[in-house]
Coordinates of C-alpha atoms and ligand atoms in Angstrom, one line a residue:
M8 CA -9.6 0.2 20.5
T9 CA -7.6 -1.8 23.1
E10 CA -8.0 -5.3 22.0
S11 CA -5.1 -6.8 20.1
I12 CA -4.2 -10.2 18.9
T13 CA -1.0 -12.1 18.8
F14 CA -0.2 -14.1 15.7
D15 CA -0.7 -17.2 17.7
D16 CA -4.4 -16.4 18.0
A17 CA -4.4 -15.5 14.3
R18 CA -3.4 -18.9 13.0
P19 CA -6.0 -19.7 10.4
S20 CA -6.4 -23.4 10.8
A21 CA -9.1 -23.3 13.4
R22 CA -11.1 -20.5 11.9
V23 CA -10.9 -20.3 8.2
A24 CA -13.0 -22.6 6.2
R25 CA -10.7 -23.6 3.3
S26 CA -13.4 -24.4 0.8
E27 CA -12.0 -22.0 -1.7
V28 CA -8.7 -20.1 -1.9
R29 CA -9.1 -16.4 -0.9
R30 CA -6.6 -14.0 -2.3
A31 CA -5.2 -10.7 -1.0
L32 CA -3.5 -7.8 -2.8
V33 CA -1.5 -5.2 -0.9
K34 CA -0.6 -2.1 -2.9
S35 CA 2.1 0.2 -1.8
F36 CA 2.0 3.9 -2.5
G37 CA 4.8 5.3 -0.4
C38 CA 8.4 5.2 0.8
Q39 CA 10.6 2.3 1.6
M40 CA 9.0 2.0 5.1
N41 CA 5.6 1.9 3.4
I42 CA 6.9 -1.0 1.1
Y43 CA 8.2 -2.8 4.2
D44 CA 4.9 -2.4 6.0
S45 CA 3.1 -3.8 2.9
Q46 CA 5.2 -6.9 3.0
R47 CA 4.5 -7.3 6.7
I48 CA 0.7 -6.8 6.0
A49 CA 1.0 -9.5 3.2
D50 CA 2.6 -11.8 5.8
L51 CA -0.4 -11.2 8.1
A52 CA -2.8 -11.9 5.3
A53 CA -1.0 -15.1 4.5
L54 CA -1.4 -16.2 8.0
E55 CA -5.1 -15.5 7.8
G56 CA -5.2 -17.9 4.9
Y57 CA -5.0 -15.5 2.0
A58 CA -2.9 -16.4 -1.0
E59 CA -1.3 -13.6 -3.0
A60 CA -3.4 -12.1 -5.8
A61 CA -1.7 -11.0 -8.9
R62 CA -4.4 -8.6 -10.0
V63 CA -6.9 -6.5 -8.1
E64 CA -9.7 -8.3 -10.0
D65 CA -8.7 -11.6 -8.4
A66 CA -8.5 -10.3 -4.9
D67 CA -11.0 -10.9 -2.0
L68 CA -9.0 -8.5 0.2
V69 CA -7.5 -5.3 -1.1
V70 CA -5.2 -3.2 1.1
L71 CA -4.1 0.2 -0.1
N72 CA -1.1 1.2 1.9
T73 CA -1.1 4.9 1.5
C74 CA 1.3 7.9 1.6
H75 CA 0.4 11.4 2.8
I76 CA 3.7 13.1 2.1
R77 CA 2.5 15.4 -0.7
E78 CA -1.0 16.3 -1.8
R79 CA -0.8 14.3 -5.0
A80 CA 0.1 11.1 -3.1
S81 CA -3.0 11.5 -0.9
E82 CA -5.4 12.4 -3.7
K83 CA -4.3 9.4 -5.8
I84 CA -5.8 7.1 -3.1
F85 CA -9.3 8.5 -3.5
S86 CA -9.3 8.0 -7.2
E87 CA -8.1 4.4 -6.7
L88 CA -10.8 3.9 -4.1
G89 CA -13.4 5.1 -6.6
K90 CA -12.4 2.3 -9.0
L91 CA -12.3 -0.3 -6.2
R92 CA -15.8 0.7 -5.2
E93 CA -17.0 -0.1 -8.7
L94 CA -15.3 -3.5 -8.5
K95 CA -16.9 -4.2 -5.2
D96 CA -20.4 -3.3 -6.6
E97 CA -19.8 -5.7 -9.5
R98 CA -18.7 -8.5 -7.3
R99 CA -21.6 -8.0 -5.0
K100 CA -24.0 -8.5 -8.0
A101 CA -22.2 -11.8 -8.5
G102 CA -22.8 -12.7 -4.9
K103 CA -19.2 -12.2 -3.8
G104 CA -17.5 -9.8 -1.5
V105 CA -14.3 -7.8 -1.5
T106 CA -12.9 -6.3 1.7
L107 CA -11.3 -2.9 1.2
V108 CA -8.7 -1.8 3.7
V109 CA -7.0 1.6 3.7
A110 CA -3.7 1.5 5.6
G111 CA -0.7 3.8 5.9
C112 CA -0.2 7.4 6.5
V113 CA -3.4 8.8 4.8
A114 CA -5.3 6.3 7.0
Q115 CA -3.5 7.8 10.1
A116 CA -4.0 11.4 9.0
E117 CA -7.6 11.3 7.7
G118 CA -9.1 8.4 9.7
A119 CA -12.9 8.7 9.6
E120 CA -12.8 11.2 6.8
I121 CA -11.9 8.3 4.5
L122 CA -15.1 6.5 5.4
R123 CA -17.1 9.7 4.8
R124 CA -15.5 10.2 1.4
Q125 CA -15.7 6.6 0.4
P126 CA -18.2 4.4 2.3
A127 CA -17.1 1.3 0.4
V128 CA -14.0 1.1 2.6
D129 CA -14.3 -1.6 5.3
V130 CA -11.2 -1.0 7.5
V131 CA -9.0 2.0 8.1
V132 CA -5.8 1.2 9.9
G133 CA -2.8 3.3 10.7
P134 CA 0.9 2.5 10.4
Q135 CA 1.3 1.8 14.1
S136 CA -1.6 -0.5 14.5
Y137 CA -1.6 -2.7 11.4
H138 CA -0.5 -5.7 13.5
R139 CA -4.1 -5.8 14.6
L140 CA -5.4 -6.3 11.1
P141 CA -6.6 -9.9 11.6
Y142 CA -8.8 -8.7 14.5
L143 CA -10.0 -5.7 12.5
L144 CA -10.9 -7.9 9.5
R145 CA -13.1 -10.1 11.8
E146 CA -14.7 -6.9 13.2
A147 CA -15.5 -5.8 9.6
Q148 CA -17.5 -8.9 9.1
V149 CA -20.0 -7.8 11.7
R150 CA -20.0 -4.0 11.4
S151 CA -19.1 -1.5 8.7
G152 CA -16.4 1.1 8.9
V153 CA -13.8 -0.2 11.4
I154 CA -11.1 2.3 12.3
D155 CA -7.9 1.8 14.2
T156 CA -5.5 4.8 14.1
E157 CA -4.1 4.5 17.6
F158 CA -0.5 4.5 18.6
P159 CA -0.7 1.5 20.9
A160 CA 1.9 1.1 23.6
E161 CA 2.6 -2.5 22.6
D162 CA 5.4 -3.2 20.3
K163 CA 4.0 -3.7 16.8
F164 CA 7.1 -5.5 15.6
S165 CA 7.1 -8.2 18.2
R166 CA 3.5 -8.9 17.3
L167 CA 4.0 -9.3 13.6
P168 CA 4.6 -12.8 12.3
P169 CA 8.0 -13.4 10.7
S170 CA 7.9 -13.6 6.9
S171 CA 7.7 -17.2 5.7
R172 CA 10.6 -18.7 3.8
E173 CA 8.5 -18.7 0.6
A174 CA 7.7 -15.0 1.0
I175 CA 11.4 -14.2 1.5
A176 CA 12.4 -16.2 -1.5
R177 CA 9.7 -14.6 -3.7
R178 CA 10.9 -11.1 -2.7
G179 CA 14.5 -11.8 -3.8
A180 CA 18.0 -11.0 -2.8
V181 CA 17.4 -7.4 -1.4
A182 CA 15.3 -6.7 1.6
F183 CA 14.2 -3.7 3.7
V184 CA 14.4 -4.0 7.4
A185 CA 12.7 -1.4 9.6
V186 CA 15.0 -0.6 12.5
Q187 CA 13.7 2.8 13.6
E188 CA 10.3 4.4 13.1
G189 CA 8.8 7.8 13.6
C190 CA 10.4 11.2 13.8
D191 CA 10.9 13.9 16.5
K192 CA 12.4 16.5 14.2
F193 CA 9.2 18.3 13.1
C194 CA 10.5 19.9 9.9
S195 CA 7.8 22.6 9.3
F196 CA 6.7 21.1 5.9
C197 CA 6.4 17.5 6.9
V198 CA 3.6 15.2 8.0
V199 CA 5.7 12.2 9.0
P200 CA 6.0 13.1 12.8
Y201 CA 2.2 13.2 12.9
T202 CA 1.5 10.1 10.8
R203 CA 4.3 7.9 12.2
G204 CA 4.6 9.3 15.7
A205 CA 7.6 9.7 17.9
E206 CA 11.0 8.1 17.3
V207 CA 11.2 4.5 18.3
S208 CA 14.2 2.1 17.8
R209 CA 13.8 -1.6 17.7
P210 CA 16.2 -3.7 19.9
V211 CA 19.4 -5.0 18.2
G212 CA 18.6 -8.6 18.9
A213 CA 15.2 -8.6 17.1
I214 CA 16.7 -6.8 14.1
V215 CA 19.6 -9.3 13.9
Q216 CA 17.2 -12.2 14.2
E217 CA 15.1 -10.8 11.3
I218 CA 18.3 -10.3 9.2
E219 CA 19.5 -13.9 9.9
R220 CA 16.1 -15.2 8.8
L221 CA 16.3 -13.1 5.6
A222 CA 19.9 -14.2 4.9
A223 CA 18.9 -17.9 5.4
G224 CA 16.2 -17.3 2.8
G225 CA 18.6 -16.0 0.2
V226 CA 18.7 -12.3 1.0
R227 CA 22.2 -10.9 0.4
E228 CA 21.6 -7.1 0.8
V229 CA 19.7 -5.4 3.6
M230 CA 18.6 -1.8 3.7
L231 CA 18.2 -0.7 7.3
I232 CA 15.3 1.8 7.1
G233 CA 13.8 4.4 9.3
Q234 CA 12.3 7.9 8.9
N235 CA 15.4 9.1 10.8
V236 CA 17.5 6.0 10.6
N237 CA 20.8 7.6 11.8
A238 CA 19.0 8.6 15.1
Y239 CA 18.8 4.9 15.8
H240 CA 19.5 4.0 19.4
G241 CA 18.2 0.5 20.1
L242 CA 19.2 -1.6 23.1
D243 CA 21.5 -4.6 23.0
G244 CA 20.9 -7.8 25.0
D245 CA 22.5 -6.2 28.1
G246 CA 20.3 -3.2 27.8
R247 CA 23.0 -0.9 26.5
P248 CA 22.1 1.6 23.7
V249 CA 23.7 0.9 20.3
R250 CA 24.0 3.5 17.6
L251 CA 23.4 2.9 13.9
S252 CA 27.1 2.4 13.4
G253 CA 27.0 -0.6 15.8
L254 CA 23.9 -1.9 14.2
I255 CA 25.5 -1.8 10.8
R256 CA 28.4 -3.8 12.1
A257 CA 26.0 -6.4 13.5
A258 CA 24.1 -6.6 10.3
A259 CA 27.3 -6.9 8.2
A260 CA 28.4 -9.8 10.5
V261 CA 25.3 -11.9 9.7
H262 CA 26.3 -14.9 7.7
G263 CA 25.3 -14.5 4.0
I264 CA 24.9 -10.7 4.1
R265 CA 27.1 -9.1 1.5
R266 CA 25.9 -5.5 1.5
V267 CA 24.3 -3.2 4.0
R268 CA 22.6 0.2 3.2
Y269 CA 20.7 2.6 5.4
A270 CA 18.2 5.3 4.7
T271 CA 17.0 8.0 5.4
S272 CA 19.5 10.1 7.4
H273 CA 19.2 13.6 8.9
P274 CA 22.4 15.7 8.8
N275 CA 22.2 16.4 12.6
D276 CA 22.5 12.7 13.4
M277 CA 25.5 12.1 11.1
G278 CA 28.0 11.3 13.9
D279 CA 31.7 10.6 13.5
D280 CA 31.1 6.9 14.4
L281 CA 28.7 6.5 11.4
I282 CA 31.2 8.2 9.1
A283 CA 33.9 5.9 10.5
A284 CA 31.7 2.9 9.7
H285 CA 31.9 4.0 6.0
R286 CA 35.7 3.7 6.3
D287 CA 35.8 0.5 8.3
V288 CA 32.9 -1.8 7.3
E289 CA 33.5 -3.3 3.9
A290 CA 29.9 -4.5 3.4
L291 CA 28.6 -0.9 3.9
A292 CA 27.8 0.5 0.5
P293 CA 29.7 3.7 -0.2
Y294 CA 26.5 5.6 -0.7
L295 CA 24.9 8.2 1.5
H296 CA 21.4 9.5 1.0
L297 CA 21.5 12.7 3.0
P298 CA 18.5 15.0 2.3
V299 CA 19.4 18.7 2.5
Q300 CA 16.1 20.2 1.3
S301 CA 17.5 23.7 0.6
G302 CA 20.8 25.5 0.0
S303 CA 19.7 28.6 1.8
D304 CA 20.3 29.0 5.5
R305 CA 17.3 31.3 5.8
V306 CA 15.0 28.7 4.3
L307 CA 16.6 25.9 6.3
A308 CA 15.9 27.9 9.5
S309 CA 12.3 28.5 8.5
M310 CA 12.0 24.7 7.7
N311 CA 13.1 24.0 11.2
R312 CA 15.9 21.8 9.8
R313 CA 18.3 22.9 12.5
H314 CA 21.4 22.6 10.3
T315 CA 23.1 25.0 8.1
V316 CA 24.6 24.8 4.6
A317 CA 28.1 25.0 6.0
G318 CA 27.3 22.2 8.5
Y319 CA 26.0 20.0 5.7
L320 CA 29.0 20.6 3.5
D321 CA 31.3 19.8 6.4
I322 CA 29.6 16.3 6.7
V323 CA 30.1 15.8 3.0
T324 CA 33.8 16.6 3.3
R325 CA 34.2 14.3 6.3
A326 CA 32.4 11.5 4.6
R327 CA 34.5 11.8 1.5
A328 CA 37.7 11.9 3.6
A329 CA 36.6 8.7 5.3
R330 CA 35.8 6.9 2.1
S331 CA 37.0 8.6 -1.1
D332 CA 34.6 6.7 -3.4
I333 CA 31.4 7.6 -1.4
A334 CA 28.6 9.0 -3.5
L335 CA 25.8 11.2 -2.2
S336 CA 22.2 11.7 -3.0
S337 CA 19.6 14.1 -1.6
D338 CA 16.1 15.3 -1.5
F339 CA 15.2 18.9 -2.3
I340 CA 12.1 21.0 -1.9
V341 CA 11.6 24.1 -4.2
G342 CA 9.0 26.8 -3.7
Y343 CA 8.9 26.5 0.1
P344 CA 7.0 29.5 1.6
G345 CA 9.2 32.6 1.4
E346 CA 11.8 31.1 -0.9
S347 CA 13.2 34.0 -2.9
D348 CA 15.0 33.7 -6.2
A349 CA 18.3 34.2 -4.3
D350 CA 17.4 31.4 -2.0
F351 CA 16.7 29.1 -4.9
R352 CA 20.0 30.1 -6.6
A353 CA 21.7 29.1 -3.3
T354 CA 20.1 25.6 -3.6
L355 CA 21.5 25.4 -7.2
D356 CA 24.9 26.4 -5.9
L357 CA 24.9 23.8 -3.1
A358 CA 24.0 21.1 -5.6
A359 CA 26.7 22.2 -7.9
K360 CA 29.2 22.1 -5.0
V361 CA 28.3 18.6 -3.8
H362 CA 27.8 17.0 -7.2
Y363 CA 25.3 14.3 -6.4
A364 CA 25.1 10.8 -7.9
S365 CA 21.3 10.9 -7.9
S366 CA 18.7 13.1 -6.2
Y367 CA 15.0 13.8 -5.9
A368 CA 13.5 17.3 -6.1
F369 CA 9.9 18.2 -5.2
K370 CA 7.7 21.2 -5.4
Y371 CA 6.6 22.3 -1.9
S372 CA 3.2 20.9 -1.2
P373 CA 1.3 22.4 1.7
R374 CA 0.1 19.7 4.1
P375 CA -2.8 20.3 6.4
G376 CA -1.7 20.6 10.1
T377 CA 1.9 21.4 9.4
P378 CA 3.3 24.9 10.3
A379 CA 4.5 25.7 6.8
A380 CA 1.0 25.3 5.3
E381 CA -0.1 28.4 7.3
M382 CA 3.0 30.5 6.5
E383 CA 2.9 33.7 4.6
G384 CA 4.7 34.0 1.3
Q385 CA 3.3 30.8 -0.4
V386 CA 5.0 30.6 -3.7
G387 CA 2.9 30.5 -6.9
E388 CA 2.6 27.3 -9.0
A389 CA 4.4 28.7 -12.1
V390 CA 7.4 29.8 -10.1
K391 CA 7.5 26.4 -8.3
A392 CA 7.3 24.6 -11.7
S393 CA 10.1 26.6 -13.3
R394 CA 12.4 26.2 -10.3
L395 CA 11.7 22.5 -10.2
A396 CA 12.6 22.1 -13.9
E397 CA 15.8 24.1 -13.4
L398 CA 17.0 22.1 -10.4
Q399 CA 16.0 18.8 -11.9
A400 CA 17.9 19.6 -15.1
L401 CA 21.1 20.2 -13.0
L402 CA 20.5 17.0 -10.9
E403 CA 19.9 15.0 -14.0
Q404 CA 23.1 16.3 -15.6
Q405 CA 25.0 15.3 -12.4
R406 CA 23.4 11.8 -12.5
Q407 CA 24.4 11.3 -16.1
A408 CA 27.9 12.5 -15.4
F409 CA 28.2 10.1 -12.5
N410 CA 27.0 7.3 -14.7
Q411 CA 29.4 8.2 -17.5
A412 CA 32.3 8.3 -15.0
S413 CA 31.4 4.7 -14.0
I414 CA 32.6 3.4 -17.4
G415 CA 35.7 1.4 -17.0
R416 CA 35.2 1.0 -13.2
R417 CA 34.7 -2.4 -11.6
F418 CA 31.7 -2.8 -9.3
D419 CA 30.3 -5.6 -7.1
V420 CA 26.9 -6.1 -8.6
L421 CA 24.2 -8.0 -6.8
F422 CA 22.1 -9.6 -9.5
E423 CA 18.4 -9.4 -8.7
K424 CA 16.5 -10.7 -11.7
P425 CA 16.7 -11.9 -15.3
G426 CA 16.8 -9.2 -18.0
R427 CA 14.3 -8.7 -20.7
R428 CA 16.4 -10.5 -23.2
D429 CA 17.4 -14.2 -22.8
G430 CA 20.9 -14.6 -21.3
Q431 CA 20.7 -11.2 -19.7
V432 CA 20.7 -10.5 -15.9
I433 CA 20.0 -7.2 -14.0
G434 CA 21.4 -6.1 -10.7
R435 CA 22.5 -3.1 -8.8
S436 CA 25.9 -1.4 -8.3
P437 CA 26.9 -0.2 -4.8
Y438 CA 25.6 3.2 -6.0
M439 CA 22.1 1.9 -6.7
Q440 CA 22.6 2.1 -10.4
S441 CA 20.8 -0.6 -12.4
V442 CA 23.4 -2.7 -14.2
F443 CA 22.7 -5.3 -16.9
A444 CA 25.1 -7.9 -18.2
E445 CA 25.2 -11.1 -20.2
G446 CA 25.2 -14.0 -17.7
P447 CA 23.4 -17.2 -16.7
L448 CA 20.2 -17.2 -14.7
A449 CA 22.2 -18.9 -11.9
V450 CA 23.8 -15.6 -11.0
V451 CA 20.5 -14.1 -9.9
G452 CA 20.7 -13.8 -6.1
A453 CA 24.5 -13.7 -6.3
M454 CA 27.2 -11.0 -6.3
A455 CA 29.8 -10.7 -9.1
E456 CA 32.4 -8.2 -10.1
V457 CA 31.4 -6.4 -13.2
E458 CA 33.3 -4.0 -15.4
I459 CA 31.1 -1.2 -16.7
V460 CA 31.4 -0.9 -20.4
A461 CA 28.6 1.6 -21.3
A462 CA 26.2 4.0 -19.7
G463 CA 22.6 4.6 -20.9
P464 CA 20.2 7.1 -19.5
Y465 CA 18.7 4.8 -17.0
S466 CA 21.1 1.9 -16.6
L467 CA 24.7 0.7 -17.1
Q468 CA 25.9 -2.1 -19.2
G469 CA 28.6 -4.3 -17.8
R470 CA 30.7 -7.4 -18.3
I471 CA 31.0 -10.0 -15.5
V472 CA 34.7 -10.4 -14.7
S473 CA 34.6 -12.7 -11.7
P474 CA 32.8 -15.9 -10.7
A475 CA 29.5 -15.2 -9.0
S476 CA 29.6 -15.7 -5.2
Y477 CA 26.6 -16.4 -3.0
Ligands
LIG518 N1 13.2 11.3 6.6 C1 12.2 10.8 5.7 C2 11.8 11.8 4.7 C3 10.5 11.4 4.3 S1 9.8 12.5 3.2 C4 12.5 9.5 5.1 O1 12.9 8.6 5.8 O2 12.3 9.2 4.0 C5 10.8 12.3 1.7 C6 11.0 13.6 1.1 O3 9.8 14.2 0.7 C7 11.6 14.7 2.1 O4 13.0 14.5 2.2 C8 11.3 15.9 1.4 O5 12.2 16.3 0.4 C9 10.0 15.6 0.7 N2 8.8 16.2 1.3 C10 8.3 16.0 2.6 N3 7.3 16.8 2.8 C11 7.1 17.5 1.7 C12 6.1 18.6 1.3 N4 5.2 19.0 2.2 N5 6.2 19.1 0.1 C13 7.2 18.7 -0.8 N6 8.1 17.7 -0.5 C14 8.0 17.2 0.7
LIG519 FE1 10.0 14.7 7.9 FE2 12.0 16.2 8.8 FE3 11.3 14.0 10.1 FE4 12.4 13.8 7.7 S1 13.4 14.7 9.5 S2 10.6 12.7 8.4 S3 11.6 15.5 6.6 S4 10.1 15.9 9.9
LIG520 FE1 4.6 8.7 2.9 FE2 4.2 7.9 5.3 FE3 6.4 7.2 4.1 S1 3.7 9.9 4.5 S2 6.8 8.9 2.7 S3 4.3 6.6 3.5 S4 6.2 7.7 6.2

């Protein structure tokens, strides 16, 4: 498939008969990048004349934006598609159509297999070609089973329409901005290098323009995202490469931006300049998501992570020296092929040493096409389950301890939405903790200093102690 469209050709006015409102629903099943892509797909659909559908039953276009990272994530899609097929059949009886699109990483990995398993699907489109969706939707009107899982040479981002002011306002004060995509690391367990392709960094100018637009629409916090965000090396206007630390400074300088975050980082790309940014850039949240995966050097080597436990701990020490209040989070995998009991104990030891604010732990899930899936020494389900429970219990204890230690501290909280009760507002601390406080609705979208007065299992309770600032 070589044809592509620009969003100028995609403007609906000339083509779409507006006799009745068509609605689109885009459902996200994956990571932050997947959510970002869903928003950009919704922007494309809006330009094609689709209003947003609140429920799948109201939608004329349903896009499932899928995740392939673990088996469960992939399988979920096929059960969802089964339900959508029934909906499509019912609608057909009533003389109406529904267009079903499968996008995202399962689309990339499985391609035509999706159409074989579920012929009700109209379009399959991968994460690097979804800017062509308007064209693909038109194709789907004349033939069934349209597939585009190419990695086109053209720059997807420059072909995507910018989000409208209404869409930005609807999404609230916090936004993701994709700055880097793809991965060249090839950890032995991971599908991402295959589904997202090679590492690509967007130019600084395009990113800053996107952030300026978001800030003008009320966004106060941006999370710079990428599968390997700290490997970022985009070009500035003079063609000089800029690292993530430089991009963070540029983002923080955008008028209206109060907080900058980034995720996800690989230990090997954690340079001194990035650590220094944590010391120097006030708007940079003192929070570092730095997945370690395992606390055993033997397992790390087999995972092709190319860092050691000592190397990882050294980064933690340097980050804490640069910014004493920095908090860490991580991802862990238990039951990786060949993981012994001693290896697993080493993971517990490492977690105990670092003391994380919040972390995710997963059972290893063999992914077709990745080296680890073929390795000997696959660990049984019962062992995986018991290791996961033990590690999660420790990580949960650490999370609770971190939250308890927040009591009495004062945090800048960016309020994002009204709470369940009248007069209550909910926001996030610099450490991603959910914080609720008594306050007027007018503080939603603003930052205020909050004293933490209590810690529950999932959120903190605070008292606003400064006027809100926008
Ligand atoms: N660098 C990426 C990581 C994506 S995957 C990012 O930007 O988010 C998120 C996490 O899923 C990984 O850190 C890893 O802990 C977990 N994961 C990836 N592949 C997995 C597999 N095959 N089985 C279990 N967990 C896996
Ligand atoms: Fe996957 Fe490793 Fe790349 Fe992260 S660094 S996306 S875990 S291959
Ligand atoms: Fe999933 Fe693809 Fe993200 S596999 S984790 S949606 S990059």
